[in-house]
mmCIF file of C-alpha atoms in Angstrom:
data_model
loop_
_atom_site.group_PDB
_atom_site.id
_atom_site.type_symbol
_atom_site.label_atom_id
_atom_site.label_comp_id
_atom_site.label_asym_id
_atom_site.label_seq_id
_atom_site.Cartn_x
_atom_site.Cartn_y
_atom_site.Cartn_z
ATOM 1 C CA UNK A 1 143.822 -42.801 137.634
ATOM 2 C CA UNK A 2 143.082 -39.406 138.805
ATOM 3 C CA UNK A 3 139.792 -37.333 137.901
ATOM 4 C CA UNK A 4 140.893 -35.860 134.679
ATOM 5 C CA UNK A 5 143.665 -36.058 132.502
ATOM 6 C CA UNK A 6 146.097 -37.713 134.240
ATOM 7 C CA UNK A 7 149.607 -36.233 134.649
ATOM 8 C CA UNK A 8 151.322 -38.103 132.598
ATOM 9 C CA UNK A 9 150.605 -39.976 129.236
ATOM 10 C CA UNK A 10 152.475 -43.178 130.210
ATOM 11 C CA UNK A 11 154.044 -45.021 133.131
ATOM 12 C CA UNK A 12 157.017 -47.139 133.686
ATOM 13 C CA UNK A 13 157.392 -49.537 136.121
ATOM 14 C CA UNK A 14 160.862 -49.281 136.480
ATOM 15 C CA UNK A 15 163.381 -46.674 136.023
ATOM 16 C CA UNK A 16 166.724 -48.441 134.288
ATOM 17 C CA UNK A 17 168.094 -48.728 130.983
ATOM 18 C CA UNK A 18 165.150 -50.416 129.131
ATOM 19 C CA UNK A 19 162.936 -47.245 130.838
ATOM 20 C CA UNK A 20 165.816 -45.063 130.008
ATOM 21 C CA UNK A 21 165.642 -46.088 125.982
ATOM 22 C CA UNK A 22 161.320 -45.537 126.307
ATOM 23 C CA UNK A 23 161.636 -42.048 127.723
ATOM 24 C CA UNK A 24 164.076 -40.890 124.829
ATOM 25 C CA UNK A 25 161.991 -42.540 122.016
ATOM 26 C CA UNK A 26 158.581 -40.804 123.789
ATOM 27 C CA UNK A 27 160.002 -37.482 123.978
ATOM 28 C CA UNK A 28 159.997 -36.784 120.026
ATOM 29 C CA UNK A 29 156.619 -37.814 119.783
ATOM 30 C CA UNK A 30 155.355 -35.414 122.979
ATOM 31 C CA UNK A 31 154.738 -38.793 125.022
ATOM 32 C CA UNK A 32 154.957 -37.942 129.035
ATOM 33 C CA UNK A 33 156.530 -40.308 130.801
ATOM 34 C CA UNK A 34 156.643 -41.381 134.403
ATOM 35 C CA UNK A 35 158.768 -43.949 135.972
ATOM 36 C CA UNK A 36 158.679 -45.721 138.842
ATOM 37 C CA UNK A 37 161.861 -45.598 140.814
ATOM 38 C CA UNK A 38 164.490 -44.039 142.373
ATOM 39 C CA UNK A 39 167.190 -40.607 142.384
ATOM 40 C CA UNK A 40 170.009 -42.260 140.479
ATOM 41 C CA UNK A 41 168.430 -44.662 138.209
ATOM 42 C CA UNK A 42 168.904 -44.905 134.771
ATOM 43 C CA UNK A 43 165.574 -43.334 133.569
ATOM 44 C CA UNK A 44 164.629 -40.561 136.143
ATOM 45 C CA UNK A 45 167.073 -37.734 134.415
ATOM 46 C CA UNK A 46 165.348 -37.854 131.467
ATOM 47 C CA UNK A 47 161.433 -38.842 132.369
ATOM 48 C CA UNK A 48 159.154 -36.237 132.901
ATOM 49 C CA UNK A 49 158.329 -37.385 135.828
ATOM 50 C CA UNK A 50 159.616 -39.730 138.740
ATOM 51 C CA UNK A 51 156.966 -41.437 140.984
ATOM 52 C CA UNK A 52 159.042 -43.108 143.919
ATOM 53 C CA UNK A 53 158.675 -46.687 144.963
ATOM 54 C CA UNK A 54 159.814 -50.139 143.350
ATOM 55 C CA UNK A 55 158.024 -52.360 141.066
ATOM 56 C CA UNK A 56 157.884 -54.754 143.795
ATOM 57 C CA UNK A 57 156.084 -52.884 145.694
ATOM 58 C CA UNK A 58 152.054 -53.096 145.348
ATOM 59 C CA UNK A 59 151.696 -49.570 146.436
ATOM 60 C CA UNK A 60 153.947 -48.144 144.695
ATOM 61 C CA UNK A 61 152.282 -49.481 141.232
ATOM 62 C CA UNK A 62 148.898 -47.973 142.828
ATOM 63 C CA UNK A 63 150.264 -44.310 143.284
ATOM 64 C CA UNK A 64 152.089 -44.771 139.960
ATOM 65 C CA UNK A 65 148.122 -45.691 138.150
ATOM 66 C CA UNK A 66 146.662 -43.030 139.205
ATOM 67 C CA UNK A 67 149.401 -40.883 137.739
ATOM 68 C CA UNK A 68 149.413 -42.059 134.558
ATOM 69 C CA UNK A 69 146.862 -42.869 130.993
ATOM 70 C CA UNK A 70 148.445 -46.608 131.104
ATOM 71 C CA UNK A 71 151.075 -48.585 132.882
ATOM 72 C CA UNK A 72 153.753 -50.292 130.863
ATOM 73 C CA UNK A 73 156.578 -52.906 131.894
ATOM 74 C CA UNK A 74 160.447 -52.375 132.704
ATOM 75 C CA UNK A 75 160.700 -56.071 133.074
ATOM 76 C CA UNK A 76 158.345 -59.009 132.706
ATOM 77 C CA UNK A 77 159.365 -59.756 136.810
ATOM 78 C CA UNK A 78 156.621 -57.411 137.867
ATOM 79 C CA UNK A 79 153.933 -59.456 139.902
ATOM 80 C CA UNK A 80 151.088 -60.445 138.114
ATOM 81 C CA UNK A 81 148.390 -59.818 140.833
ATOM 82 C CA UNK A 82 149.940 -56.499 141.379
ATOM 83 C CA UNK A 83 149.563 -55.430 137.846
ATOM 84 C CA UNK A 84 145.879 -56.246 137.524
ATOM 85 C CA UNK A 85 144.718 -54.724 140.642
ATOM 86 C CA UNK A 86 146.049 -51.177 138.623
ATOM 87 C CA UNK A 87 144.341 -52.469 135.975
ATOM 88 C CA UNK A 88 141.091 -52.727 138.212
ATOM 89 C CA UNK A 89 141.367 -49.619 139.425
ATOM 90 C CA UNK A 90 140.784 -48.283 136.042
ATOM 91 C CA UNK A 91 144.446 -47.757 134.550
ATOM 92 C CA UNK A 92 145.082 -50.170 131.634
ATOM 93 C CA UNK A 93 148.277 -52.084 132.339
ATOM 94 C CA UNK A 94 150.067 -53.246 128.908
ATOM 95 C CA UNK A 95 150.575 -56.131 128.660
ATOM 96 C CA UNK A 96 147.738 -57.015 130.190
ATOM 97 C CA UNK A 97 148.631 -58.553 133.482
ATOM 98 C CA UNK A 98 146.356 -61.833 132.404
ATOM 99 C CA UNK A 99 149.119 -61.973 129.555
ATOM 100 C CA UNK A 100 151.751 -61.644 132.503
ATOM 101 C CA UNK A 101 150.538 -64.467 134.058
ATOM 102 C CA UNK A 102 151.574 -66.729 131.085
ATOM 103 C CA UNK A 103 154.948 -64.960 130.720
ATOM 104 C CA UNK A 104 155.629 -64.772 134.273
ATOM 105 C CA UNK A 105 154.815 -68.551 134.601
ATOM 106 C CA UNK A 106 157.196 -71.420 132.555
ATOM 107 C CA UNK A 107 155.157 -74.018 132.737
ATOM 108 C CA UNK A 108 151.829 -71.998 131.878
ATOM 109 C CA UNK A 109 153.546 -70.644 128.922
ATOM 110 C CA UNK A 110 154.636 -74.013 127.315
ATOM 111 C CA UNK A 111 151.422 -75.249 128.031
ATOM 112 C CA UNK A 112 149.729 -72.413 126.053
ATOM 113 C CA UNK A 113 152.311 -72.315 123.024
ATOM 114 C CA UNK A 114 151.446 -76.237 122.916
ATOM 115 C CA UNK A 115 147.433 -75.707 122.858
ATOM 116 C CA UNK A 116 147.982 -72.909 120.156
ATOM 117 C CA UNK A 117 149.686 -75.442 117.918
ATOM 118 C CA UNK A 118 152.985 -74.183 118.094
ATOM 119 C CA UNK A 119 156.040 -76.815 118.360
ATOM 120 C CA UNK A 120 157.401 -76.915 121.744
ATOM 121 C CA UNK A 121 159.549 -79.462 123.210
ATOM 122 C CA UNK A 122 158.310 -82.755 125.081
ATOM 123 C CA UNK A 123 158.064 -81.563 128.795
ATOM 124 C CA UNK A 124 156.463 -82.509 131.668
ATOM 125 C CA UNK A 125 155.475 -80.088 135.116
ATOM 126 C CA UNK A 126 156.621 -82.319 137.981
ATOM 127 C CA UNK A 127 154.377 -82.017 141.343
ATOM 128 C CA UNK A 128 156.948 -82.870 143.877
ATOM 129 C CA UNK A 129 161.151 -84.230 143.183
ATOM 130 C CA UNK A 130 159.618 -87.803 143.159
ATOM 131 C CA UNK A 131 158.239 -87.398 140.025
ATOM 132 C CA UNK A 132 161.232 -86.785 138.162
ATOM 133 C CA UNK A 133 162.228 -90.156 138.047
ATOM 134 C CA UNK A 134 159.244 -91.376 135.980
ATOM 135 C CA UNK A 135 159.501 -87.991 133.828
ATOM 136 C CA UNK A 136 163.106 -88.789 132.999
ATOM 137 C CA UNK A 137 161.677 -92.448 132.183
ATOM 138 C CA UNK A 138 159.329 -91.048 129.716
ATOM 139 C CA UNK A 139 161.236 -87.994 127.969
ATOM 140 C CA UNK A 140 164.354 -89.588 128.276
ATOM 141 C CA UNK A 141 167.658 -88.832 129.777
ATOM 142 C CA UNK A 142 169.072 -86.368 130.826
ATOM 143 C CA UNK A 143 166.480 -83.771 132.037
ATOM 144 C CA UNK A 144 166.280 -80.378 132.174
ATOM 145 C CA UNK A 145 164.913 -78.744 135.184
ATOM 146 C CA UNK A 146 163.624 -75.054 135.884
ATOM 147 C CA UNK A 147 162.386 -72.928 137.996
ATOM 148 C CA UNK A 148 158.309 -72.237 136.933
ATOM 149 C CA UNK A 149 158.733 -68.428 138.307
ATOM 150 C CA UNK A 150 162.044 -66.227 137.869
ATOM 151 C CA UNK A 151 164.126 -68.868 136.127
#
């Protein structure tokens, strides 16, 4: 973040429909809003400000941080590592990009649930293809298989 009040109250990491529906809830309540995107998006008509880039791009979440008070989510596809190296730089990211890291990753989120108690399917986290064989003996028949990241 800037020295100072920073420009804007809150930033977006994205600039679609789900940033579209923020920055018309914010404005009764005096919020400024930034988004991170692009001329033509959903959200950058309406935002009070547009910081361009892409989510994807580290950078661009670094020049959007030290625009803004805190750095929210579009989309929970926003890298991880990214996200806390904003947060490091001294502009809170919510969620916090440790909590992003459990989202972002299937089999780190079932494994959480399960430690917190909560009831979660059997499921195993196979190393390599080879292992499916003996997971599919032990859980039983058939299996379903997914992707850990972007699934």
């Amino acid at each position: 973040m800037s020295e100072g009040a920073p420009a804007y109250d809150v930033g977006i990491a994205g600039a679609g429909q789900l940033a579209q529906m923020t920055v018309l809830a914010a404005w009764p309540l005096g919020i400024r809003v930034a988004v991170l995107g692009q001329p033509g998006e959903p959200a950058t008509p309406m935002a009070a400000g547009v910081v361009g880039g892409d989510w994807k791009d580290p950078e661009a979440l670094m020049r959007i941080g030290r625009e803004v008070g805190v750095l929210t989510l579009e989309n929970e596809f926003v890298d991880a590592e990214f996200l806390m190296a904003v947060e490091d730089s001294g502009t809170p990211v919510r969620p916090h990009p440790a909590r992003m890291r459990v989202v972002q990753d299937k089999a780190l989120q079932k494994q959480r649930l399960a430690d917190e108690g909560l009831p979660v399917p059997a499921f195993a986290v196979p190393d390599a293809a080879d292992d499916l064989e003996a997971i599919g003996r032990d859980l039983g028949w058939p299996l379903m298989l997914k992707s850990r990241h972007l699934g």
